[in-house]
Coordinates of C-alpha atoms in Angstrom, one line a residue:
X1 CA 100.2 166.6 67.1
X2 CA 103.4 166.2 65.4
X3 CA 103.6 162.5 65.5
X4 CA 100.8 161.7 63.6
X5 CA 102.6 164.2 61.2
X6 CA 105.8 161.9 60.9
X7 CA 103.9 158.4 60.7
X8 CA 102.0 160.2 57.6
X9 CA 105.3 160.8 56.3
X10 CA 106.4 157.8 56.4
X11 CA 106.8 155.9 52.6
X12 CA 105.2 152.7 52.7
X13 CA 107.1 149.3 51.4
X14 CA 106.8 148.3 48.3
X15 CA 105.3 144.9 47.2
X16 CA 108.6 143.9 45.9
X17 CA 109.3 144.4 49.6
X18 CA 106.5 142.5 51.8
X19 CA 106.8 139.9 48.9
X20 CA 110.5 138.9 49.3
X21 CA 110.1 139.1 53.3
X22 CA 107.2 136.9 53.0
X23 CA 109.5 134.0 51.1
X24 CA 112.5 134.7 53.0
X25 CA 110.5 133.1 56.4
X26 CA 108.5 130.4 54.1
X27 CA 112.1 128.9 52.8
X28 CA 113.6 129.6 56.8
X29 CA 110.3 127.4 58.1
X30 CA 110.9 124.5 55.7
X31 CA 114.7 124.4 56.5
X32 CA 113.6 124.3 60.7
X33 CA 110.7 121.7 60.0
X34 CA 113.1 119.6 57.6
X35 CA 115.1 119.6 60.1
X36 CA 113.9 117.6 62.5
X37 CA 113.5 114.2 62.4
X38 CA 112.3 111.2 64.4
X39 CA 115.2 111.3 67.1
X40 CA 114.5 114.8 68.1
X41 CA 110.1 114.6 68.9
X42 CA 109.7 113.0 72.0
X43 CA 108.6 109.5 72.9
X44 CA 105.6 108.5 74.1
X45 CA 105.8 105.5 76.5
X46 CA 103.8 103.1 76.3
X47 CA 101.7 102.3 79.4
X48 CA 101.3 98.4 78.7
X49 CA 103.4 95.7 80.1
X50 CA 104.5 92.6 78.0
X51 CA 102.6 90.6 75.9
X52 CA 103.8 87.5 78.0
X53 CA 103.2 89.7 81.2
X54 CA 99.6 89.0 83.0
X55 CA 97.7 90.7 85.3
X56 CA 94.3 90.4 87.2
X57 CA 92.7 93.3 87.6
X58 CA 90.5 93.6 90.7
X59 CA 86.9 96.3 90.4
X60 CA 85.9 96.6 94.2
X61 CA 83.0 98.5 94.6
X62 CA 80.6 99.2 98.1
X63 CA 78.1 101.8 99.1
X64 CA 80.3 103.1 102.3
X65 CA 84.1 103.9 102.0
X66 CA 85.2 102.0 105.3
X67 CA 83.9 98.6 104.4
X68 CA 85.6 99.3 101.2
X69 CA 88.9 100.0 102.6
X70 CA 88.8 97.0 105.2
X71 CA 87.9 95.0 101.9
X72 CA 90.9 96.1 100.3
X73 CA 93.2 95.4 102.8
X74 CA 92.1 91.9 103.0
X75 CA 92.7 91.7 98.9
X76 CA 97.0 93.3 99.5
X77 CA 97.5 91.5 102.6
X78 CA 96.5 88.2 100.6
X79 CA 98.3 89.5 97.5
X80 CA 101.2 90.0 99.2
X81 CA 101.3 86.6 101.3
X82 CA 102.1 84.8 98.3
X83 CA 104.5 87.5 97.1
X84 CA 102.1 89.1 94.2
X85 CA 103.8 92.5 92.8
X86 CA 100.9 94.7 93.5
X87 CA 99.8 98.4 92.4
X88 CA 97.3 100.2 93.9
X89 CA 94.2 100.8 95.5
X90 CA 93.6 102.7 93.4
X91 CA 90.5 105.1 93.9
X92 CA 88.4 106.3 91.0
X93 CA 85.8 108.5 91.0
X94 CA 82.6 108.1 93.3
X95 CA 79.2 106.9 91.3
X96 CA 77.0 109.5 92.0
X97 CA 73.1 108.9 91.6
X98 CA 70.7 111.8 92.3
X99 CA 67.1 110.8 92.9
X100 CA 64.0 113.7 93.2
X101 CA 60.7 112.6 94.7
X102 CA 57.1 114.5 95.8
X103 CA 57.2 114.9 98.8
X104 CA 53.5 113.9 98.6
X105 CA 51.3 112.4 96.8
X106 CA 48.9 114.3 95.2
X107 CA 49.3 118.1 95.9
X108 CA 52.6 120.5 97.3
X109 CA 54.3 119.6 94.1
X110 CA 57.2 122.5 94.8
X111 CA 57.7 120.2 98.0
X112 CA 60.5 117.6 96.7
X113 CA 63.1 115.5 98.1
X114 CA 66.7 114.6 96.9
X115 CA 68.4 111.3 97.7
X116 CA 71.6 110.6 96.6
X117 CA 73.4 106.4 96.2
X118 CA 77.7 107.5 96.5
X119 CA 79.1 104.2 94.9
X120 CA 83.3 104.2 95.8
X121 CA 84.9 102.5 93.5
X122 CA 89.2 101.7 94.0
X123 CA 91.4 99.4 91.5
X124 CA 93.6 97.2 92.0
X125 CA 96.2 95.4 90.3
X126 CA 98.1 91.8 90.8
X127 CA 100.5 91.7 88.4
X128 CA 101.6 88.2 87.4
X129 CA 99.3 86.4 90.2
X130 CA 100.3 82.7 90.4
X131 CA 97.7 79.3 91.2
X132 CA 97.9 79.9 94.8
X133 CA 96.9 83.6 94.8
X134 CA 93.8 83.4 92.5
X135 CA 92.7 80.5 94.9
X136 CA 93.0 82.6 97.9
X137 CA 91.7 85.2 96.5
X138 CA 88.7 83.1 95.8
X139 CA 88.2 81.7 98.9
X140 CA 88.5 85.3 101.0
X141 CA 85.5 86.4 103.1
X142 CA 84.0 89.8 102.5
X143 CA 82.3 92.1 103.6
X144 CA 78.3 92.3 102.7
X145 CA 77.5 95.3 100.7
X146 CA 80.9 95.3 98.8
X147 CA 80.8 93.8 95.5
X148 CA 84.1 92.5 93.2
X149 CA 84.7 92.4 89.3
X150 CA 87.6 90.4 88.7
X151 CA 89.8 90.1 85.1
X152 CA 92.6 88.1 83.9
X153 CA 94.8 89.8 81.1

């Protein structure tokens, strides 16, 4: 009880004192922000290499991960044989497609089955590929069920 009386007895600061504190804080904040220059800000690293550098981006897709890993290993071995700089294989997120189907044709709507298709993906970058390497990759025989997309850029 005595503590409540003490807090009530204290005088509230005047409006002039509050205004002076607020003005002082604003000027300090302005001075601090004025000191920051471009050298103080953190630099963002560019993910792109130089424009003169060629890149072969290979996206490999398959339903089975074992078959996918075997084909990626063949691609990497071929690239290493021609002394190419390789980045990857980078595992990309698995694309899952789910399908729900009625078990019976006409009745029993509550009885359903669910199926899913999983597409596994890997990304390989080959930097500065030479023409012999590109020819060797086109002649490469890979297992069935493996889809390859090649982009130059």
